[in-house]
């Protein structure tokens, strides 16, 4: 089902403010070399729940950092409520997920750069089609 304009607008507001909150918390917490970005936010139809996909670079320690974000979810939601009090009546409950799409793309690029590139060497495709 397609998102309504209201869902998209609220998701955009949450995405922008959360990215600022998380990045500021990371730099204040001593993680100066870490880049945290909110890649996607999707809000349910009743606007009570928001799925937040967080991308963390560099990847090592990303899961531990995501667990820290989940533990401080109440404080993050409170900060978000303070920032959006003139735009939203109620801030949706936040569920954080790790966005590993950059890792996935990097894995594809690495496999294409290997010697066994199936695009350049078509005879490799027959070897890999074992069922």
GROMACS .gro file of C-alpha atoms in nm:
model
  131
    1UNK     CA    1   0.000   0.000   0.000
    2UNK     CA    2   0.131   0.343  -0.092
    3UNK     CA    3   0.211   0.599   0.173
    4UNK     CA    4  -0.013   0.903   0.206
    5UNK     CA    5   0.121   1.256   0.175
    6UNK     CA    6   0.086   1.302   0.550
    7UNK     CA    7   0.291   0.989   0.621
    8UNK     CA    8   0.563   1.107   0.382
    9UNK     CA    9   0.571   1.454   0.537
   10UNK     CA   10   0.597   1.321   0.892
   11UNK     CA   11   0.862   1.068   0.787
   12UNK     CA   12   1.065   1.349   0.629
   13UNK     CA   13   1.044   1.564   0.941
   14UNK     CA   14   1.147   1.272   1.163
   15UNK     CA   15   1.431   1.171   0.929
   16UNK     CA   16   1.582   1.519   0.920
   17UNK     CA   17   1.564   1.580   1.294
   18UNK     CA   18   1.676   1.230   1.393
   19UNK     CA   19   1.982   1.251   1.168
   20UNK     CA   20   2.085   1.572   1.345
   21UNK     CA   21   2.014   1.428   1.693
   22UNK     CA   22   2.209   1.105   1.631
   23UNK     CA   23   2.508   1.270   1.466
   24UNK     CA   24   2.533   1.530   1.742
   25UNK     CA   25   2.510   1.257   2.008
   26UNK     CA   26   2.788   1.063   1.835
   27UNK     CA   27   3.025   1.360   1.820
   28UNK     CA   28   2.946   1.460   2.179
   29UNK     CA   29   3.001   1.099   2.288
   30UNK     CA   30   3.354   1.093   2.148
   31UNK     CA   31   3.286   0.914   1.820
   32UNK     CA   32   3.433   1.184   1.595
   33UNK     CA   33   3.525   0.951   1.308
   34UNK     CA   34   3.181   0.788   1.295
   35UNK     CA   35   2.916   0.896   1.050
   36UNK     CA   36   2.556   0.819   1.142
   37UNK     CA   37   2.282   0.889   0.891
   38UNK     CA   38   1.914   0.808   0.880
   39UNK     CA   39   1.862   0.650   0.540
   40UNK     CA   40   1.487   0.591   0.558
   41UNK     CA   41   1.190   0.644   0.786
   42UNK     CA   42   0.854   0.481   0.727
   43UNK     CA   43   0.552   0.571   0.938
   44UNK     CA   44   0.245   0.351   0.987
   45UNK     CA   45  -0.098   0.466   0.868
   46UNK     CA   46  -0.215   0.556   1.219
   47UNK     CA   47   0.112   0.752   1.276
   48UNK     CA   48   0.188   0.564   1.597
   49UNK     CA   49   0.500   0.375   1.488
   50UNK     CA   50   0.804   0.477   1.285
   51UNK     CA   51   1.063   0.237   1.145
   52UNK     CA   52   1.397   0.416   1.134
   53UNK     CA   53   1.676   0.272   0.919
   54UNK     CA   54   2.017   0.392   1.038
   55UNK     CA   55   2.335   0.370   0.832
   56UNK     CA   56   2.662   0.376   1.029
   57UNK     CA   57   3.005   0.425   0.875
   58UNK     CA   58   3.258   0.270   0.938
   59UNK     CA   59   3.081  -0.063   0.970
   60UNK     CA   60   3.289  -0.211   1.251
   61UNK     CA   61   3.111  -0.154   1.578
   62UNK     CA   62   2.787  -0.063   1.400
   63UNK     CA   63   2.581  -0.328   1.579
   64UNK     CA   64   2.706  -0.219   1.920
   65UNK     CA   65   2.629   0.143   1.834
   66UNK     CA   66   2.279   0.045   1.718
   67UNK     CA   67   2.222  -0.132   2.052
   68UNK     CA   68   2.326   0.190   2.228
   69UNK     CA   69   2.078   0.384   2.017
   70UNK     CA   70   1.802   0.137   2.105
   71UNK     CA   71   1.885   0.166   2.477
   72UNK     CA   72   1.862   0.546   2.468
   73UNK     CA   73   1.544   0.538   2.260
   74UNK     CA   74   1.339   0.719   2.527
   75UNK     CA   75   1.583   1.012   2.542
   76UNK     CA   76   1.601   1.030   2.162
   77UNK     CA   77   1.222   1.034   2.135
   78UNK     CA   78   1.204   1.309   2.399
   79UNK     CA   79   1.459   1.520   2.210
   80UNK     CA   80   1.264   1.462   1.888
   81UNK     CA   81   0.943   1.569   2.061
   82UNK     CA   82   1.108   1.892   2.176
   83UNK     CA   83   1.222   1.971   1.822
   84UNK     CA   84   0.893   1.884   1.651
   85UNK     CA   85   0.644   2.014   1.908
   86UNK     CA   86   0.510   2.276   1.665
   87UNK     CA   87   0.478   2.027   1.378
   88UNK     CA   88   0.359   1.703   1.542
   89UNK     CA   89   0.106   1.650   1.816
   90UNK     CA   90   0.241   1.312   1.909
   91UNK     CA   91   0.579   1.166   1.821
   92UNK     CA   92   0.548   0.806   1.698
   93UNK     CA   93   0.721   0.524   1.878
   94UNK     CA   94   1.061   0.468   1.717
   95UNK     CA   95   1.199   0.130   1.610
   96UNK     CA   96   1.560   0.139   1.494
   97UNK     CA   97   1.705  -0.097   1.233
   98UNK     CA   98   2.053  -0.118   1.083
   99UNK     CA   99   2.058  -0.031   0.713
  100UNK     CA  100   2.321  -0.256   0.559
  101UNK     CA  101   2.261  -0.160   0.197
  102UNK     CA  102   2.606   0.003   0.168
  103UNK     CA  103   2.766  -0.320   0.289
  104UNK     CA  104   2.559  -0.518   0.038
  105UNK     CA  105   2.662  -0.292  -0.250
  106UNK     CA  106   3.026  -0.311  -0.143
  107UNK     CA  107   3.007  -0.692  -0.145
  108UNK     CA  108   2.868  -0.691  -0.498
  109UNK     CA  109   3.142  -0.455  -0.616
  110UNK     CA  110   3.412  -0.674  -0.459
  111UNK     CA  111   3.275  -0.987  -0.623
  112UNK     CA  112   3.267  -0.813  -0.961
  113UNK     CA  113   3.629  -0.699  -0.927
  114UNK     CA  114   3.758  -1.052  -0.859
  115UNK     CA  115   3.922  -1.264  -1.122
  116UNK     CA  116   3.611  -1.475  -1.155
  117UNK     CA  117   3.386  -1.206  -1.295
  118UNK     CA  118   3.078  -1.374  -1.446
  119UNK     CA  119   3.004  -1.073  -1.665
  120UNK     CA  120   3.339  -1.085  -1.842
  121UNK     CA  121   3.382  -1.466  -1.838
  122UNK     CA  122   3.050  -1.618  -1.941
  123UNK     CA  123   3.171  -1.978  -1.898
  124UNK     CA  124   3.172  -1.928  -1.517
  125UNK     CA  125   2.793  -1.904  -1.514
  126UNK     CA  126   2.754  -2.271  -1.600
  127UNK     CA  127   2.979  -2.372  -1.310
  128UNK     CA  128   2.779  -2.171  -1.058
  129UNK     CA  129   2.437  -2.303  -1.162
  130UNK     CA  130   2.455  -2.617  -0.949
  131UNK     CA  131   2.128  -2.717  -0.792
   0.00000   0.00000   0.00000
